[in-house]
Amino acid sequence: MRGDRSSLRYHPCSVGTHRCAGIAMQRTIIRTVLSTLLLSAPLLAQAVAPVQQDAAGNRLEALLLQGEQGADDPERYCTADGQWCVRALPATGEDQPAALEVAERAGDEAEPRMRHVPIEVVDDGDLRVWPFIVRLAPGAGQAVSDPQQATLQNVLVGGLLEARAMYSGGGASASTLQLARIRHLDDGVQVDADVLSVAWSANKMIRACFSERDFDQRAGACHDEYSFDAELALATEGQDMPVLRYRTEASDYPAGVSPQRDSLAKGKLKKKDLRTEQDAECSYTRTFRFTSGAYQPDQPLPECSGYTEP
């Protein structure tokens, strides 16, 4: 990747006027896409997704956004039955880190029971709610003998940790999914803040043209675009703790560029290269099983930090 080379930035309109209209339009599109990329969080589907259930009785279901929230009132996501609600609380100082606030309505109790999951967020980063919840089957993870505690649900909830970066003429955003487990034991409630941490979504736009030669060599595509998206689902063969299936897809534009090398070093682009191409190595599927207090993949994850780190 390139550092700040703004002093060398190429402006085709300074050489001639025949490209100005096209360049102006391209810059307008780039500014619009970049503004959305850097100032907006990844879009989360709000439609009610079908409930997924495995052989053990673990259930993955969508959380629904509850009404309009003010600037000082974090968005609240709840299950359809209102038994569980989750909010992402920003850090308010060194003694109050960012956290997921999880509200559980137990039985006929008038007030919900509040739990807090501390989440470490990078400087200038954000924490959002992963809009899904996994309701664990009775006894999943550890059986309890206390009859009152045994009737209460244990769950997996998640937070999306978002980070952003600026480049010369471009920028990037990336998010990581961190799952936490809340479970009822004989002696109270235990919060396991990090049972799974995986890359979730990322987008990069890197400027590539700094001269007329660059513009010609790039066939007018004066920026590289890299994207990474993931999804998490329940595997049907779940036993005890749910088995999770993690699937990713990474892509590049134009075809043949790579976040691991300077795209200007390759040969001249042709019109056939002006297309989106999937990265086979960083588009993969893994199965995660709960072992020794955390989820472990069935195979090592490939090195994809070029996509997943801003």
JSON list of N, CA and C in Angstrom, two decimals, residues 63-105:
[
{"chain": "A", "resi": 63, "resn": "LEU", "atom": "N", "xyz": [-32.45, -10.12, 16.30]},
{"chain": "A", "resi": 63, "resn": "LEU", "atom": "CA", "xyz": [-32.89, -9.10, 17.25]},
{"chain": "A", "resi": 63, "resn": "LEU", "atom": "C", "xyz": [-33.50, -7.96, 16.46]},
{"chain": "A", "resi": 64, "resn": "LEU", "atom": "N", "xyz": [-34.58, -7.38, 16.97]},
{"chain": "A", "resi": 64, "resn": "LEU", "atom": "CA", "xyz": [-35.31, -6.34, 16.25]},
{"chain": "A", "resi": 64, "resn": "LEU", "atom": "C", "xyz": [-35.04, -4.98, 16.87]},
{"chain": "A", "resi": 65, "resn": "LEU", "atom": "N", "xyz": [-34.77, -4.00, 16.02]},
{"chain": "A", "resi": 65, "resn": "LEU", "atom": "CA", "xyz": [-34.53, -2.63, 16.48]},
{"chain": "A", "resi": 65, "resn": "LEU", "atom": "C", "xyz": [-35.83, -2.07, 17.04]},
{"chain": "A", "resi": 66, "resn": "GLN", "atom": "N", "xyz": [-35.75, -1.51, 18.25]},
{"chain": "A", "resi": 66, "resn": "GLN", "atom": "CA", "xyz": [-36.94, -1.03, 18.95]},
{"chain": "A", "resi": 66, "resn": "GLN", "atom": "C", "xyz": [-37.09, 0.49, 18.79]},
{"chain": "A", "resi": 67, "resn": "GLY", "atom": "N", "xyz": [-37.91, 0.92, 17.84]},
{"chain": "A", "resi": 67, "resn": "GLY", "atom": "CA", "xyz": [-38.25, 2.32, 17.68]},
{"chain": "A", "resi": 67, "resn": "GLY", "atom": "C", "xyz": [-37.07, 3.22, 17.36]},
{"chain": "A", "resi": 68, "resn": "GLU", "atom": "N", "xyz": [-37.33, 4.53, 17.39]},
{"chain": "A", "resi": 68, "resn": "GLU", "atom": "CA", "xyz": [-36.31, 5.54, 17.11]},
{"chain": "A", "resi": 68, "resn": "GLU", "atom": "C", "xyz": [-35.57, 5.88, 18.39]},
{"chain": "A", "resi": 69, "resn": "GLN", "atom": "N", "xyz": [-34.25, 6.03, 18.28]},
{"chain": "A", "resi": 69, "resn": "GLN", "atom": "CA", "xyz": [-33.42, 6.36, 19.43]},
{"chain": "A", "resi": 69, "resn": "GLN", "atom": "C", "xyz": [-32.79, 7.73, 19.23]},
{"chain": "A", "resi": 70, "resn": "GLY", "atom": "N", "xyz": [-32.65, 8.49, 20.33]},
{"chain": "A", "resi": 70, "resn": "GLY", "atom": "CA", "xyz": [-32.01, 9.78, 20.28]},
{"chain": "A", "resi": 70, "resn": "GLY", "atom": "C", "xyz": [-30.50, 9.66, 20.26]},
{"chain": "A", "resi": 71, "resn": "ALA", "atom": "N", "xyz": [-29.83, 10.80, 20.07]},
{"chain": "A", "resi": 71, "resn": "ALA", "atom": "CA", "xyz": [-28.36, 10.80, 19.98]},
{"chain": "A", "resi": 71, "resn": "ALA", "atom": "C", "xyz": [-27.72, 10.30, 21.26]},
{"chain": "A", "resi": 72, "resn": "ASP", "atom": "N", "xyz": [-28.36, 10.55, 22.42]},
{"chain": "A", "resi": 72, "resn": "ASP", "atom": "CA", "xyz": [-27.80, 10.13, 23.70]},
{"chain": "A", "resi": 72, "resn": "ASP", "atom": "C", "xyz": [-28.42, 8.83, 24.21]},
{"chain": "A", "resi": 73, "resn": "ASP", "atom": "N", "xyz": [-29.19, 8.16, 23.36]},
{"chain": "A", "resi": 73, "resn": "ASP", "atom": "CA", "xyz": [-29.86, 6.93, 23.76]},
{"chain": "A", "resi": 73, "resn": "ASP", "atom": "C", "xyz": [-29.49, 5.83, 22.77]},
{"chain": "A", "resi": 74, "resn": "PRO", "atom": "N", "xyz": [-28.53, 4.95, 23.11]},
{"chain": "A", "resi": 74, "resn": "PRO", "atom": "CA", "xyz": [-28.08, 3.93, 22.16]},
{"chain": "A", "resi": 74, "resn": "PRO", "atom": "C", "xyz": [-29.22, 3.05, 21.67]},
{"chain": "A", "resi": 75, "resn": "GLU", "atom": "N", "xyz": [-29.10, 2.60, 20.44]},
{"chain": "A", "resi": 75, "resn": "GLU", "atom": "CA", "xyz": [-30.12, 1.73, 19.85]},
{"chain": "A", "resi": 75, "resn": "GLU", "atom": "C", "xyz": [-30.31, 0.47, 20.68]},
{"chain": "A", "resi": 76, "resn": "ARG", "atom": "N", "xyz": [-31.54, 0.07, 20.84]},
{"chain": "A", "resi": 76, "resn": "ARG", "atom": "CA", "xyz": [-31.87, -1.13, 21.60]},
{"chain": "A", "resi": 76, "resn": "ARG", "atom": "C", "xyz": [-32.45, -2.18, 20.65]},
{"chain": "A", "resi": 77, "resn": "TYR", "atom": "N", "xyz": [-31.88, -3.38, 20.74]},
{"chain": "A", "resi": 77, "resn": "TYR", "atom": "CA", "xyz": [-32.34, -4.51, 19.94]},
{"chain": "A", "resi": 77, "resn": "TYR", "atom": "C", "xyz": [-32.90, -5.58, 20.87]},
{"chain": "A", "resi": 78, "resn": "CYS", "atom": "N", "xyz": [-34.09, -6.12, 20.52]},
{"chain": "A", "resi": 78, "resn": "CYS", "atom": "CA", "xyz": [-34.76, -7.08, 21.40]},
{"chain": "A", "resi": 78, "resn": "CYS", "atom": "C", "xyz": [-35.25, -8.29, 20.61]},
{"chain": "A", "resi": 79, "resn": "THR", "atom": "N", "xyz": [-35.42, -9.40, 21.33]},
{"chain": "A", "resi": 79, "resn": "THR", "atom": "CA", "xyz": [-36.05, -10.57, 20.73]},
{"chain": "A", "resi": 79, "resn": "THR", "atom": "C", "xyz": [-37.54, -10.26, 20.52]},
{"chain": "A", "resi": 80, "resn": "ALA", "atom": "N", "xyz": [-38.18, -11.03, 19.65]},
{"chain": "A", "resi": 80, "resn": "ALA", "atom": "CA", "xyz": [-39.58, -10.78, 19.34]},
{"chain": "A", "resi": 80, "resn": "ALA", "atom": "C", "xyz": [-40.48, -10.91, 20.57]},
{"chain": "A", "resi": 81, "resn": "ASP", "atom": "N", "xyz": [-40.08, -11.79, 21.52]},
{"chain": "A", "resi": 81, "resn": "ASP", "atom": "CA", "xyz": [-40.89, -11.96, 22.73]},
{"chain": "A", "resi": 81, "resn": "ASP", "atom": "C", "xyz": [-40.51, -10.99, 23.84]},
{"chain": "A", "resi": 82, "resn": "GLY", "atom": "N", "xyz": [-39.51, -10.12, 23.61]},
{"chain": "A", "resi": 82, "resn": "GLY", "atom": "CA", "xyz": [-39.11, -9.14, 24.59]},
{"chain": "A", "resi": 82, "resn": "GLY", "atom": "C", "xyz": [-38.34, -9.68, 25.77]},
{"chain": "A", "resi": 83, "resn": "GLN", "atom": "N", "xyz": [-37.94, -10.95, 25.74]},
{"chain": "A", "resi": 83, "resn": "GLN", "atom": "CA", "xyz": [-37.25, -11.54, 26.89]},
{"chain": "A", "resi": 83, "resn": "GLN", "atom": "C", "xyz": [-35.81, -11.04, 26.98]},
{"chain": "A", "resi": 84, "resn": "TRP", "atom": "N", "xyz": [-35.19, -10.75, 25.86]},
{"chain": "A", "resi": 84, "resn": "TRP", "atom": "CA", "xyz": [-33.80, -10.29, 25.84]},
{"chain": "A", "resi": 84, "resn": "TRP", "atom": "C", "xyz": [-33.69, -9.00, 25.03]},
{"chain": "A", "resi": 85, "resn": "CYS", "atom": "N", "xyz": [-32.94, -8.03, 25.54]},
{"chain": "A", "resi": 85, "resn": "CYS", "atom": "CA", "xyz": [-32.64, -6.80, 24.80]},
{"chain": "A", "resi": 85, "resn": "CYS", "atom": "C", "xyz": [-31.15, -6.49, 24.96]},
{"chain": "A", "resi": 86, "resn": "VAL", "atom": "N", "xyz": [-30.56, -5.90, 23.93]},
{"chain": "A", "resi": 86, "resn": "VAL", "atom": "CA", "xyz": [-29.12, -5.60, 23.93]},
{"chain": "A", "resi": 86, "resn": "VAL", "atom": "C", "xyz": [-28.91, -4.18, 23.44]},
{"chain": "A", "resi": 87, "resn": "ARG", "atom": "N", "xyz": [-28.04, -3.43, 24.13]},
{"chain": "A", "resi": 87, "resn": "ARG", "atom": "CA", "xyz": [-27.61, -2.11, 23.69]},
{"chain": "A", "resi": 87, "resn": "ARG", "atom": "C", "xyz": [-26.08, -2.05, 23.71]},
{"chain": "A", "resi": 88, "resn": "ALA", "atom": "N", "xyz": [-25.50, -1.23, 22.86]},
{"chain": "A", "resi": 88, "resn": "ALA", "atom": "CA", "xyz": [-24.06, -0.99, 22.87]},
{"chain": "A", "resi": 88, "resn": "ALA", "atom": "C", "xyz": [-23.81, 0.35, 23.55]},
{"chain": "A", "resi": 89, "resn": "LEU", "atom": "N", "xyz": [-23.11, 0.32, 24.67]},
{"chain": "A", "resi": 89, "resn": "LEU", "atom": "CA", "xyz": [-22.83, 1.53, 25.43]},
{"chain": "A", "resi": 89, "resn": "LEU", "atom": "C", "xyz": [-21.40, 2.00, 25.15]},
{"chain": "A", "resi": 90, "resn": "PRO", "atom": "N", "xyz": [-21.21, 3.26, 24.76]},
{"chain": "A", "resi": 90, "resn": "PRO", "atom": "CA", "xyz": [-19.85, 3.75, 24.50]},
{"chain": "A", "resi": 90, "resn": "PRO", "atom": "C", "xyz": [-19.08, 3.93, 25.80]},
{"chain": "A", "resi": 91, "resn": "ALA", "atom": "N", "xyz": [-17.76, 3.97, 25.68]},
{"chain": "A", "resi": 91, "resn": "ALA", "atom": "CA", "xyz": [-16.92, 4.23, 26.85]},
{"chain": "A", "resi": 91, "resn": "ALA", "atom": "C", "xyz": [-17.16, 5.65, 27.33]},
{"chain": "A", "resi": 92, "resn": "THR", "atom": "N", "xyz": [-17.16, 5.84, 28.65]},
{"chain": "A", "resi": 92, "resn": "THR", "atom": "CA", "xyz": [-17.34, 7.17, 29.22]},
{"chain": "A", "resi": 92, "resn": "THR", "atom": "C", "xyz": [-16.13, 7.60, 30.04]},
{"chain": "A", "resi": 93, "resn": "GLY", "atom": "N", "xyz": [-15.02, 6.90, 29.88]},
{"chain": "A", "resi": 93, "resn": "GLY", "atom": "CA", "xyz": [-13.80, 7.21, 30.62]},
{"chain": "A", "resi": 93, "resn": "GLY", "atom": "C", "xyz": [-13.00, 5.95, 30.87]},
{"chain": "A", "resi": 94, "resn": "GLU", "atom": "N", "xyz": [-11.83, 6.11, 31.46]},
{"chain": "A", "resi": 94, "resn": "GLU", "atom": "CA", "xyz": [-10.97, 4.95, 31.69]},
{"chain": "A", "resi": 94, "resn": "GLU", "atom": "C", "xyz": [-11.62, 3.94, 32.63]},
{"chain": "A", "resi": 95, "resn": "ASP", "atom": "N", "xyz": [-12.44, 4.42, 33.56]},
{"chain": "A", "resi": 95, "resn": "ASP", "atom": "CA", "xyz": [-13.07, 3.52, 34.52]},
{"chain": "A", "resi": 95, "resn": "ASP", "atom": "C", "xyz": [-14.38, 2.94, 34.00]},
{"chain": "A", "resi": 96, "resn": "GLN", "atom": "N", "xyz": [-14.83, 3.38, 32.83]},
{"chain": "A", "resi": 96, "resn": "GLN", "atom": "CA", "xyz": [-16.08, 2.88, 32.27]},
{"chain": "A", "resi": 96, "resn": "GLN", "atom": "C", "xyz": [-15.88, 2.56, 30.80]},
{"chain": "A", "resi": 97, "resn": "PRO", "atom": "N", "xyz": [-15.37, 1.34, 30.50]},
{"chain": "A", "resi": 97, "resn": "PRO", "atom": "CA", "xyz": [-15.12, 0.98, 29.10]},
{"chain": "A", "resi": 97, "resn": "PRO", "atom": "C", "xyz": [-16.42, 0.74, 28.34]},
{"chain": "A", "resi": 98, "resn": "ALA", "atom": "N", "xyz": [-16.31, 0.64, 27.03]},
{"chain": "A", "resi": 98, "resn": "ALA", "atom": "CA", "xyz": [-17.47, 0.29, 26.22]},
{"chain": "A", "resi": 98, "resn": "ALA", "atom": "C", "xyz": [-17.98, -1.08, 26.63]},
{"chain": "A", "resi": 99, "resn": "ALA", "atom": "N", "xyz": [-19.27, -1.28, 26.47]},
{"chain": "A", "resi": 99, "resn": "ALA", "atom": "CA", "xyz": [-19.86, -2.54, 26.92]},
{"chain": "A", "resi": 99, "resn": "ALA", "atom": "C", "xyz": [-21.17, -2.81, 26.18]},
{"chain": "A", "resi": 100, "resn": "LEU", "atom": "N", "xyz": [-21.54, -4.09, 26.15]},
{"chain": "A", "resi": 100, "resn": "LEU", "atom": "CA", "xyz": [-22.88, -4.48, 25.75]},
{"chain": "A", "resi": 100, "resn": "LEU", "atom": "C", "xyz": [-23.74, -4.53, 27.01]},
{"chain": "A", "resi": 101, "resn": "GLU", "atom": "N", "xyz": [-24.85, -3.85, 26.99]},
{"chain": "A", "resi": 101, "resn": "GLU", "atom": "CA", "xyz": [-25.82, -3.93, 28.08]},
{"chain": "A", "resi": 101, "resn": "GLU", "atom": "C", "xyz": [-26.88, -4.94, 27.68]},
{"chain": "A", "resi": 102, "resn": "VAL", "atom": "N", "xyz": [-26.99, -6.00, 28.45]},
{"chain": "A", "resi": 102, "resn": "VAL", "atom": "CA", "xyz": [-27.92, -7.09, 28.13]},
{"chain": "A", "resi": 102, "resn": "VAL", "atom": "C", "xyz": [-29.00, -7.14, 29.21]},
{"chain": "A", "resi": 103, "resn": "ALA", "atom": "N", "xyz": [-30.24, -6.97, 28.79]},
{"chain": "A", "resi": 103, "resn": "ALA", "atom": "CA", "xyz": [-31.38, -6.98, 29.72]},
{"chain": "A", "resi": 103, "resn": "ALA", "atom": "C", "xyz": [-32.14, -8.29, 29.54]},
{"chain": "A", "resi": 104, "resn": "GLU", "atom": "N", "xyz": [-32.34, -9.00, 30.65]},
{"chain": "A", "resi": 104, "resn": "GLU", "atom": "CA", "xyz": [-33.05, -10.27, 30.64]},
{"chain": "A", "resi": 104, "resn": "GLU", "atom": "C", "xyz": [-34.32, -10.16, 31.49]},
{"chain": "A", "resi": 105, "resn": "ARG", "atom": "N", "xyz": [-35.46, -10.45, 30.89]},
{"chain": "A", "resi": 105, "resn": "ARG", "atom": "CA", "xyz": [-36.72, -10.49, 31.65]},
{"chain": "A", "resi": 105, "resn": "ARG", "atom": "C", "xyz": [-36.97, -11.93, 32.06]}
]
